[in-house]
JSON list of C-alpha atoms in Angstrom, two decimals:
[
{"chain": "A", "resi": 182, "resn": "MET", "atom": "CA", "xyz": [-30.16, 30.81, 2.80]},
{"chain": "A", "resi": 183, "resn": "ALA", "atom": "CA", "xyz": [-28.85, 29.79, 5.76]},
{"chain": "A", "resi": 184, "resn": "GLU", "atom": "CA", "xyz": [-25.00, 29.31, 6.03]},
{"chain": "A", "resi": 185, "resn": "ILE", "atom": "CA", "xyz": [-23.56, 25.80, 6.20]},
{"chain": "A", "resi": 186, "resn": "ARG", "atom": "CA", "xyz": [-20.93, 25.17, 8.79]},
{"chain": "A", "resi": 187, "resn": "LEU", "atom": "CA", "xyz": [-17.78, 22.25, 7.75]},
{"chain": "A", "resi": 188, "resn": "SER", "atom": "CA", "xyz": [-16.82, 23.42, 11.32]},
{"chain": "A", "resi": 189, "resn": "GLU", "atom": "CA", "xyz": [-18.16, 24.14, 14.44]},
{"chain": "A", "resi": 190, "resn": "ASP", "atom": "CA", "xyz": [-15.05, 25.85, 15.78]},
{"chain": "A", "resi": 191, "resn": "ALA", "atom": "CA", "xyz": [-11.05, 26.80, 15.28]},
{"chain": "A", "resi": 192, "resn": "LYS", "atom": "CA", "xyz": [-9.98, 23.59, 16.76]},
{"chain": "A", "resi": 193, "resn": "GLU", "atom": "CA", "xyz": [-12.12, 21.32, 14.39]},
{"chain": "A", "resi": 194, "resn": "ARG", "atom": "CA", "xyz": [-11.49, 23.68, 11.22]},
{"chain": "A", "resi": 195, "resn": "ARG", "atom": "CA", "xyz": [-7.95, 22.64, 11.87]},
{"chain": "A", "resi": 196, "resn": "ARG", "atom": "CA", "xyz": [-8.39, 19.35, 12.21]},
{"chain": "A", "resi": 197, "resn": "ASN", "atom": "CA", "xyz": [-9.93, 18.56, 8.73]},
{"chain": "A", "resi": 198, "resn": "GLU", "atom": "CA", "xyz": [-7.81, 21.02, 7.55]},
{"chain": "A", "resi": 199, "resn": "ASP", "atom": "CA", "xyz": [-5.18, 18.91, 8.11]},
{"chain": "A", "resi": 200, "resn": "LEU", "atom": "CA", "xyz": [-7.25, 15.35, 7.21]},
{"chain": "A", "resi": 201, "resn": "ALA", "atom": "CA", "xyz": [-7.35, 17.10, 3.80]},
{"chain": "A", "resi": 202, "resn": "ASP", "atom": "CA", "xyz": [-3.42, 17.45, 3.92]},
{"chain": "A", "resi": 203, "resn": "LEU", "atom": "CA", "xyz": [-3.06, 14.06, 4.75]},
{"chain": "A", "resi": 204, "resn": "TYR", "atom": "CA", "xyz": [-5.42, 12.82, 2.00]},
{"chain": "A", "resi": 205, "resn": "ALA", "atom": "CA", "xyz": [-3.53, 14.79, -0.67]},
{"chain": "A", "resi": 206, "resn": "ILE", "atom": "CA", "xyz": [-0.43, 14.23, 0.36]},
{"chain": "A", "resi": 207, "resn": "ILE", "atom": "CA", "xyz": [-1.12, 10.16, -0.01]},
{"chain": "A", "resi": 208, "resn": "LYS", "atom": "CA", "xyz": [-2.58, 10.71, -2.95]},
{"chain": "A", "resi": 209, "resn": "ALA", "atom": "CA", "xyz": [0.37, 12.70, -4.65]},
{"chain": "A", "resi": 210, "resn": "THR", "atom": "CA", "xyz": [2.74, 10.48, -3.27]},
{"chain": "A", "resi": 211, "resn": "GLN", "atom": "CA", "xyz": [0.77, 7.60, -4.98]},
{"chain": "A", "resi": 212, "resn": "HIS", "atom": "CA", "xyz": [0.59, 9.35, -8.38]},
{"chain": "A", "resi": 213, "resn": "LEU", "atom": "CA", "xyz": [4.60, 10.18, -8.02]},
{"chain": "A", "resi": 214, "resn": "GLU", "atom": "CA", "xyz": [5.15, 6.77, -7.37]},
{"chain": "A", "resi": 215, "resn": "LYS", "atom": "CA", "xyz": [3.22, 5.41, -10.19]},
{"chain": "A", "resi": 216, "resn": "ALA", "atom": "CA", "xyz": [5.02, 8.11, -12.35]},
{"chain": "A", "resi": 217, "resn": "TYR", "atom": "CA", "xyz": [8.32, 6.99, -11.76]},
{"chain": "A", "resi": 218, "resn": "VAL", "atom": "CA", "xyz": [7.32, 3.21, -12.45]},
{"chain": "A", "resi": 219, "resn": "ARG", "atom": "CA", "xyz": [6.63, 4.44, -15.95]},
{"chain": "A", "resi": 220, "resn": "ASP", "atom": "CA", "xyz": [9.47, 6.08, -16.01]},
{"chain": "A", "resi": 221, "resn": "ALA", "atom": "CA", "xyz": [7.89, 9.37, -16.66]},
{"chain": "A", "resi": 222, "resn": "VAL", "atom": "CA", "xyz": [10.18, 11.51, -14.18]},
{"chain": "A", "resi": 223, "resn": "THR", "atom": "CA", "xyz": [13.75, 11.38, -13.84]},
{"chain": "A", "resi": 224, "resn": "SER", "atom": "CA", "xyz": [15.33, 9.44, -10.59]},
{"chain": "A", "resi": 225, "resn": "ASP", "atom": "CA", "xyz": [16.37, 12.94, -9.70]},
{"chain": "A", "resi": 226, "resn": "GLU", "atom": "CA", "xyz": [12.54, 14.51, -10.09]},
{"chain": "A", "resi": 227, "resn": "TYR", "atom": "CA", "xyz": [11.25, 11.50, -8.13]},
{"chain": "A", "resi": 228, "resn": "THR", "atom": "CA", "xyz": [13.63, 11.79, -5.32]},
{"chain": "A", "resi": 229, "resn": "GLU", "atom": "CA", "xyz": [13.37, 15.70, -4.42]},
{"chain": "A", "resi": 230, "resn": "ALA", "atom": "CA", "xyz": [9.66, 15.53, -4.94]},
{"chain": "A", "resi": 231, "resn": "CYS", "atom": "CA", "xyz": [9.29, 12.23, -2.42]},
{"chain": "A", "resi": 232, "resn": "GLN", "atom": "CA", "xyz": [11.31, 13.95, 0.22]},
{"chain": "A", "resi": 233, "resn": "ARG", "atom": "CA", "xyz": [9.12, 16.59, 0.08]},
{"chain": "A", "resi": 234, "resn": "LEU", "atom": "CA", "xyz": [6.09, 14.48, -0.09]},
{"chain": "A", "resi": 235, "resn": "ILE", "atom": "CA", "xyz": [7.81, 12.61, 3.18]},
{"chain": "A", "resi": 236, "resn": "ALA", "atom": "CA", "xyz": [8.67, 15.62, 5.09]},
{"chain": "A", "resi": 237, "resn": "GLN", "atom": "CA", "xyz": [4.74, 17.00, 4.54]},
{"chain": "A", "resi": 238, "resn": "PHE", "atom": "CA", "xyz": [3.21, 13.62, 5.72]},
{"chain": "A", "resi": 239, "resn": "LYS", "atom": "CA", "xyz": [5.43, 13.32, 8.79]},
{"chain": "A", "resi": 240, "resn": "THR", "atom": "CA", "xyz": [5.26, 16.95, 9.92]},
{"chain": "A", "resi": 241, "resn": "THR", "atom": "CA", "xyz": [0.74, 16.34, 9.17]},
{"chain": "A", "resi": 242, "resn": "GLU", "atom": "CA", "xyz": [0.47, 13.08, 10.95]},
{"chain": "A", "resi": 243, "resn": "ALA", "atom": "CA", "xyz": [2.21, 14.59, 13.76]},
{"chain": "A", "resi": 244, "resn": "ALA", "atom": "CA", "xyz": [0.02, 17.10, 13.88]},
{"chain": "A", "resi": 245, "resn": "ILE", "atom": "CA", "xyz": [-3.42, 14.84, 13.57]},
{"chain": "A", "resi": 246, "resn": "ARG", "atom": "CA", "xyz": [-1.72, 12.13, 15.97]},
{"chain": "A", "resi": 247, "resn": "SER", "atom": "CA", "xyz": [-2.74, 14.32, 19.25]},
{"chain": "A", "resi": 248, "resn": "ASP", "atom": "CA", "xyz": [-6.32, 14.06, 18.23]},
{"chain": "A", "resi": 249, "resn": "SER", "atom": "CA", "xyz": [-7.93, 11.10, 19.98]},
{"chain": "A", "resi": 250, "resn": "HIS", "atom": "CA", "xyz": [-10.23, 11.17, 16.97]},
{"chain": "A", "resi": 251, "resn": "PHE", "atom": "CA", "xyz": [-7.72, 10.13, 14.37]},
{"chain": "A", "resi": 252, "resn": "PRO", "atom": "CA", "xyz": [-7.78, 6.30, 14.06]},
{"chain": "A", "resi": 253, "resn": "GLY", "atom": "CA", "xyz": [-4.06, 6.23, 12.83]},
{"chain": "A", "resi": 254, "resn": "THR", "atom": "CA", "xyz": [-2.98, 6.37, 8.54]},
{"chain": "A", "resi": 255, "resn": "GLU", "atom": "CA", "xyz": [-3.48, 3.12, 8.03]},
{"chain": "A", "resi": 256, "resn": "ASN", "atom": "CA", "xyz": [-7.49, 2.96, 8.76]},
{"chain": "A", "resi": 257, "resn": "PHE", "atom": "CA", "xyz": [-7.80, 6.18, 7.63]},
{"chain": "A", "resi": 258, "resn": "ILE", "atom": "CA", "xyz": [-6.42, 5.17, 4.19]},
{"chain": "A", "resi": 259, "resn": "LEU", "atom": "CA", "xyz": [-8.91, 2.15, 4.86]},
{"chain": "A", "resi": 260, "resn": "GLU", "atom": "CA", "xyz": [-11.74, 3.92, 5.56]},
{"chain": "A", "resi": 261, "resn": "TYR", "atom": "CA", "xyz": [-11.42, 6.50, 2.99]},
{"chain": "A", "resi": 262, "resn": "LYS", "atom": "CA", "xyz": [-10.91, 3.43, 0.31]},
{"chain": "A", "resi": 263, "resn": "MET", "atom": "CA", "xyz": [-8.10, 4.97, -1.07]},
{"chain": "A", "resi": 264, "resn": "ASP", "atom": "CA", "xyz": [-5.89, 2.40, -2.64]},
{"chain": "A", "resi": 265, "resn": "CYS", "atom": "CA", "xyz": [-2.84, 3.31, -2.43]},
{"chain": "A", "resi": 266, "resn": "PRO", "atom": "CA", "xyz": [-0.50, 0.36, -2.25]},
{"chain": "A", "resi": 267, "resn": "LEU", "atom": "CA", "xyz": [2.57, 2.63, -3.38]},
{"chain": "A", "resi": 268, "resn": "ALA", "atom": "CA", "xyz": [2.45, 5.46, -0.90]},
{"chain": "A", "resi": 269, "resn": "GLN", "atom": "CA", "xyz": [1.52, 3.28, 2.13]},
{"chain": "A", "resi": 270, "resn": "GLU", "atom": "CA", "xyz": [4.98, 1.49, 1.68]},
{"chain": "A", "resi": 271, "resn": "ARG", "atom": "CA", "xyz": [6.85, 4.20, 0.48]},
{"chain": "A", "resi": 272, "resn": "LEU", "atom": "CA", "xyz": [5.22, 6.69, 3.51]},
{"chain": "A", "resi": 273, "resn": "LEU", "atom": "CA", "xyz": [4.53, 4.05, 6.36]},
{"chain": "A", "resi": 274, "resn": "GLY", "atom": "CA", "xyz": [7.07, 1.27, 5.38]},
{"chain": "A", "resi": 275, "resn": "SER", "atom": "CA", "xyz": [10.25, 2.33, 4.05]},
{"chain": "A", "resi": 276, "resn": "GLY", "atom": "CA", "xyz": [10.03, 6.35, 4.81]},
{"chain": "A", "resi": 277, "resn": "VAL", "atom": "CA", "xyz": [12.65, 7.04, 2.13]},
{"chain": "A", "resi": 278, "resn": "PRO", "atom": "CA", "xyz": [12.04, 7.43, -2.04]},
{"chain": "A", "resi": 279, "resn": "ALA", "atom": "CA", "xyz": [13.13, 3.93, -3.72]},
{"chain": "A", "resi": 280, "resn": "THR", "atom": "CA", "xyz": [16.37, 4.85, -5.37]},
{"chain": "A", "resi": 281, "resn": "VAL", "atom": "CA", "xyz": [17.74, 5.39, -1.45]},
{"chain": "A", "resi": 282, "resn": "ILE", "atom": "CA", "xyz": [17.10, 1.81, -1.35]},
{"chain": "A", "resi": 283, "resn": "TYR", "atom": "CA", "xyz": [18.08, 0.57, -4.68]},
{"chain": "A", "resi": 284, "resn": "ALA", "atom": "CA", "xyz": [20.75, 1.99, -6.91]},
{"chain": "A", "resi": 285, "resn": "HIS", "atom": "CA", "xyz": [19.39, 2.85, -10.03]},
{"chain": "A", "resi": 286, "resn": "SER", "atom": "CA", "xyz": [22.28, 4.04, -11.99]},
{"chain": "A", "resi": 287, "resn": "SER", "atom": "CA", "xyz": [21.84, 0.78, -14.33]},
{"chain": "A", "resi": 288, "resn": "LYS", "atom": "CA", "xyz": [19.23, -0.62, -16.34]},
{"chain": "A", "resi": 289, "resn": "HIS", "atom": "CA", "xyz": [19.02, -3.98, -14.70]},
{"chain": "A", "resi": 290, "resn": "ALA", "atom": "CA", "xyz": [18.83, -2.17, -10.69]},
{"chain": "A", "resi": 291, "resn": "SER", "atom": "CA", "xyz": [15.72, 0.24, -12.27]},
{"chain": "A", "resi": 292, "resn": "GLU", "atom": "CA", "xyz": [14.42, -3.02, -13.61]},
{"chain": "A", "resi": 293, "resn": "SER", "atom": "CA", "xyz": [14.34, -4.47, -10.14]},
{"chain": "A", "resi": 294, "resn": "VAL", "atom": "CA", "xyz": [13.00, -1.49, -8.47]},
{"chain": "A", "resi": 295, "resn": "VAL", "atom": "CA", "xyz": [9.79, -1.39, -11.10]},
{"chain": "A", "resi": 296, "resn": "ILE", "atom": "CA", "xyz": [9.53, -5.45, -10.26]},
{"chain": "A", "resi": 297, "resn": "ALA", "atom": "CA", "xyz": [9.78, -4.88, -6.27]},
{"chain": "A", "resi": 298, "resn": "THR", "atom": "CA", "xyz": [7.32, -2.07, -6.45]},
{"chain": "A", "resi": 299, "resn": "GLU", "atom": "CA", "xyz": [4.77, -4.16, -8.53]},
{"chain": "A", "resi": 300, "resn": "ALA", "atom": "CA", "xyz": [5.08, -6.96, -5.78]},
{"chain": "A", "resi": 301, "resn": "THR", "atom": "CA", "xyz": [5.03, -4.26, -2.53]},
{"chain": "A", "resi": 302, "resn": "GLN", "atom": "CA", "xyz": [1.68, -2.64, -4.59]},
{"chain": "A", "resi": 303, "resn": "TRP", "atom": "CA", "xyz": [0.01, -6.61, -5.20]},
{"chain": "A", "resi": 304, "resn": "PHE", "atom": "CA", "xyz": [0.67, -7.49, -1.42]},
{"chain": "A", "resi": 305, "resn": "ILE", "atom": "CA", "xyz": [-0.68, -3.62, -0.03]},
{"chain": "A", "resi": 306, "resn": "THR", "atom": "CA", "xyz": [-3.34, -4.11, -1.97]},
{"chain": "A", "resi": 307, "resn": "ALA", "atom": "CA", "xyz": [-4.42, -7.93, -1.51]},
{"chain": "A", "resi": 308, "resn": "MET", "atom": "CA", "xyz": [-3.99, -7.47, 2.00]},
{"chain": "A", "resi": 309, "resn": "ASP", "atom": "CA", "xyz": [-6.16, -4.40, 2.20]},
{"chain": "A", "resi": 310, "resn": "VAL", "atom": "CA", "xyz": [-8.80, -6.55, -0.10]},
{"chain": "A", "resi": 311, "resn": "LEU", "atom": "CA", "xyz": [-9.01, -9.08, 3.41]},
{"chain": "A", "resi": 312, "resn": "LYS", "atom": "CA", "xyz": [-9.07, -5.81, 5.78]},
{"chain": "A", "resi": 313, "resn": "LEU", "atom": "CA", "xyz": [-12.22, -4.64, 4.16]},
{"chain": "A", "resi": 314, "resn": "ASP", "atom": "CA", "xyz": [-13.61, -7.75, 4.40]},
{"chain": "A", "resi": 315, "resn": "GLN", "atom": "CA", "xyz": [-14.12, -8.90, 1.02]},
{"chain": "A", "resi": 316, "resn": "ARG", "atom": "CA", "xyz": [-14.15, -12.42, 0.93]},
{"chain": "A", "resi": 317, "resn": "ALA", "atom": "CA", "xyz": [-15.14, -13.35, -2.19]},
{"chain": "A", "resi": 318, "resn": "VAL", "atom": "CA", "xyz": [-13.05, -15.72, -4.15]},
{"chain": "A", "resi": 319, "resn": "ASP", "atom": "CA", "xyz": [-13.84, -13.24, -7.48]},
{"chain": "A", "resi": 320, "resn": "GLU", "atom": "CA", "xyz": [-12.27, -10.53, -5.64]},
{"chain": "A", "resi": 321, "resn": "VAL", "atom": "CA", "xyz": [-9.49, -11.93, -3.40]},
{"chain": "A", "resi": 322, "resn": "GLN", "atom": "CA", "xyz": [-8.26, -14.52, -6.46]},
{"chain": "A", "resi": 323, "resn": "PRO", "atom": "CA", "xyz": [-7.05, -11.85, -9.16]},
{"chain": "A", "resi": 324, "resn": "ASN", "atom": "CA", "xyz": [-4.98, -9.96, -6.33]},
{"chain": "A", "resi": 325, "resn": "ILE", "atom": "CA", "xyz": [-2.87, -13.44, -5.40]},
{"chain": "A", "resi": 326, "resn": "SER", "atom": "CA", "xyz": [-2.65, -14.18, -8.75]},
{"chain": "A", "resi": 327, "resn": "ASP", "atom": "CA", "xyz": [-0.96, -10.97, -9.63]},
{"chain": "A", "resi": 328, "resn": "LEU", "atom": "CA", "xyz": [1.07, -11.39, -6.72]},
{"chain": "A", "resi": 329, "resn": "VAL", "atom": "CA", "xyz": [2.40, -14.54, -7.49]},
{"chain": "A", "resi": 330, "resn": "LYS", "atom": "CA", "xyz": [3.14, -13.42, -10.88]},
{"chain": "A", "resi": 331, "resn": "THR", "atom": "CA", "xyz": [4.88, -10.65, -10.00]},
{"chain": "A", "resi": 332, "resn": "LEU", "atom": "CA", "xyz": [6.69, -12.74, -7.35]},
{"chain": "A", "resi": 333, "resn": "ASN", "atom": "CA", "xyz": [7.76, -14.96, -9.97]},
{"chain": "A", "resi": 334, "resn": "LYS", "atom": "CA", "xyz": [9.87, -12.13, -11.74]},
{"chain": "A", "resi": 335, "resn": "CYS", "atom": "CA", "xyz": [11.71, -12.16, -7.94]},
{"chain": "A", "resi": 336, "resn": "ASP", "atom": "CA", "xyz": [13.78, -14.35, -8.09]},
{"chain": "A", "resi": 337, "resn": "GLY", "atom": "CA", "xyz": [17.31, -12.52, -9.12]},
{"chain": "A", "resi": 338, "resn": "ILE", "atom": "CA", "xyz": [16.42, -9.29, -6.42]},
{"chain": "A", "resi": 339, "resn": "ALA", "atom": "CA", "xyz": [15.17, -11.57, -3.94]},
{"chain": "A", "resi": 340, "resn": "PRO", "atom": "CA", "xyz": [17.30, -14.36, -3.07]},
{"chain": "A", "resi": 341, "resn": "GLY", "atom": "CA", "xyz": [15.79, -16.71, -0.69]},
{"chain": "A", "resi": 342, "resn": "PHE", "atom": "CA", "xyz": [12.71, -15.77, -0.46]},
{"chain": "A", "resi": 343, "resn": "ASP", "atom": "CA", "xyz": [9.65, -18.32, -0.25]},
{"chain": "A", "resi": 344, "resn": "LYS", "atom": "CA", "xyz": [6.91, -18.14, -2.22]},
{"chain": "A", "resi": 345, "resn": "THR", "atom": "CA", "xyz": [5.56, -21.64, -1.45]},
{"chain": "A", "resi": 346, "resn": "LYS", "atom": "CA", "xyz": [2.42, -20.51, 1.29]},
{"chain": "A", "resi": 347, "resn": "LEU", "atom": "CA", "xyz": [0.80, -18.14, -1.87]},
{"chain": "A", "resi": 348, "resn": "GLN", "atom": "CA", "xyz": [1.62, -20.47, -4.60]},
{"chain": "A", "resi": 349, "resn": "ASN", "atom": "CA", "xyz": [-0.25, -23.10, -2.32]},
{"chain": "A", "resi": 350, "resn": "TRP", "atom": "CA", "xyz": [-3.34, -20.55, -1.68]},
{"chain": "A", "resi": 351, "resn": "LEU", "atom": "CA", "xyz": [-3.69, -19.48, -5.73]},
{"chain": "A", "resi": 352, "resn": "VAL", "atom": "CA", "xyz": [-3.81, -23.12, -6.20]},
{"chain": "A", "resi": 353, "resn": "GLU", "atom": "CA", "xyz": [-6.82, -23.66, -3.63]},
{"chain": "A", "resi": 354, "resn": "LEU", "atom": "CA", "xyz": [-8.53, -20.12, -4.97]},
{"chain": "A", "resi": 355, "resn": "ASN", "atom": "CA", "xyz": [-8.83, -21.14, -8.49]},
{"chain": "A", "resi": 356, "resn": "SER", "atom": "CA", "xyz": [-10.32, -24.57, -7.16]},
{"chain": "A", "resi": 357, "resn": "MET", "atom": "CA", "xyz": [-12.87, -23.16, -5.51]},
{"chain": "A", "resi": 358, "resn": "ARG", "atom": "CA", "xyz": [-16.40, -21.22, -7.16]},
{"chain": "A", "resi": 359, "resn": "ALA", "atom": "CA", "xyz": [-15.80, -17.85, -7.67]},
{"chain": "A", "resi": 360, "resn": "SER", "atom": "CA", "xyz": [-19.44, -16.82, -5.83]},
{"chain": "A", "resi": 361, "resn": "GLN", "atom": "CA", "xyz": [-17.63, -18.88, -3.08]},
{"chain": "A", "resi": 362, "resn": "GLU", "atom": "CA", "xyz": [-16.75, -16.75, 0.44]},
{"chain": "A", "resi": 363, "resn": "LEU", "atom": "CA", "xyz": [-13.79, -16.97, 2.36]},
{"chain": "A", "resi": 364, "resn": "ASP", "atom": "CA", "xyz": [-14.59, -18.13, 6.42]},
{"chain": "A", "resi": 365, "resn": "ASP", "atom": "CA", "xyz": [-13.19, -16.63, 8.82]},
{"chain": "A", "resi": 366, "resn": "ASP", "atom": "CA", "xyz": [-10.37, -18.60, 9.55]},
{"chain": "A", "resi": 367, "resn": "GLN", "atom": "CA", "xyz": [-9.05, -18.78, 6.05]},
{"chain": "A", "resi": 368, "resn": "VAL", "atom": "CA", "xyz": [-9.68, -14.89, 6.02]},
{"chain": "A", "resi": 369, "resn": "ARG", "atom": "CA", "xyz": [-7.43, -14.80, 9.25]},
{"chain": "A", "resi": 370, "resn": "GLN", "atom": "CA", "xyz": [-4.74, -17.53, 8.12]},
{"chain": "A", "resi": 371, "resn": "LEU", "atom": "CA", "xyz": [-4.47, -15.70, 4.28]},
{"chain": "A", "resi": 372, "resn": "LEU", "atom": "CA", "xyz": [-3.70, -12.15, 5.70]},
{"chain": "A", "resi": 373, "resn": "MET", "atom": "CA", "xyz": [-1.13, -13.92, 8.14]},
{"chain": "A", "resi": 374, "resn": "ASP", "atom": "CA", "xyz": [0.54, -15.81, 5.45]},
{"chain": "A", "resi": 375, "resn": "LEU", "atom": "CA", "xyz": [0.39, -12.47, 3.73]},
{"chain": "A", "resi": 376, "resn": "GLU", "atom": "CA", "xyz": [2.26, -10.12, 6.16]},
{"chain": "A", "resi": 377, "resn": "SER", "atom": "CA", "xyz": [4.69, -12.34, 7.07]},
{"chain": "A", "resi": 378, "resn": "SER", "atom": "CA", "xyz": [5.57, -13.20, 3.24]},
{"chain": "A", "resi": 379, "resn": "TYR", "atom": "CA", "xyz": [5.94, -9.85, 2.99]},
{"chain": "A", "resi": 380, "resn": "ALA", "atom": "CA", "xyz": [8.46, -9.17, 5.28]},
{"chain": "A", "resi": 381, "resn": "ASN", "atom": "CA", "xyz": [9.96, -11.83, 4.34]},
{"chain": "A", "resi": 382, "resn": "PHE", "atom": "CA", "xyz": [9.93, -10.40, 0.72]},
{"chain": "A", "resi": 383, "resn": "LYS", "atom": "CA", "xyz": [11.36, -7.20, 2.29]},
{"chain": "A", "resi": 384, "resn": "SER", "atom": "CA", "xyz": [14.42, -8.73, 3.85]},
{"chain": "A", "resi": 385, "resn": "CYS", "atom": "CA", "xyz": [15.53, -10.86, 1.39]},
{"chain": "A", "resi": 386, "resn": "LEU", "atom": "CA", "xyz": [15.48, -8.15, -1.40]},
{"chain": "A", "resi": 387, "resn": "ALA", "atom": "CA", "xyz": [19.02, -7.49, -2.42]},
{"chain": "A", "resi": 388, "resn": "PRO", "atom": "CA", "xyz": [20.50, -4.13, -1.66]}
]
């Protein structure tokens, strides 16, 4: 039986290994974030593991970035449909563990971390759906609905955040049939509103 070669040379083999490492680090970060939200790990365990994964991510990404064929980490995540919104925020957004951004010594602070993390997850998921060109109402509306529901819990931790645009989008989507699709202008506008609202949400988060 002929040998199947996954790599033509040592350079390509290293590239494939780096991509596999990147994939594993992103997935591991997503699992860790979910475990922390569910109180399956302690704050200290989470912080130590998260810092290690962030360091590994930076090293691995730096090694791949020089490859002209590498599409960038965000496009890599979309291309392989990884569905890792929490990992995206941790690795590509804040770049530090959630425990560094938010105090975690009290029950109230811990609940704030959970709510902010849930909102982050829905923001990124909603944006990724549009970037993957999924535009049917029954593909878009559930994510916007979950996002708005979560944001309604955030008044105490994100003072001054305006969710009016997203609420208006939810009303509009609810008025459409499930089989209808957003046109190009609607997709572009919704994506812009999500991105600007996400940036505003992060800036309004109480320390």
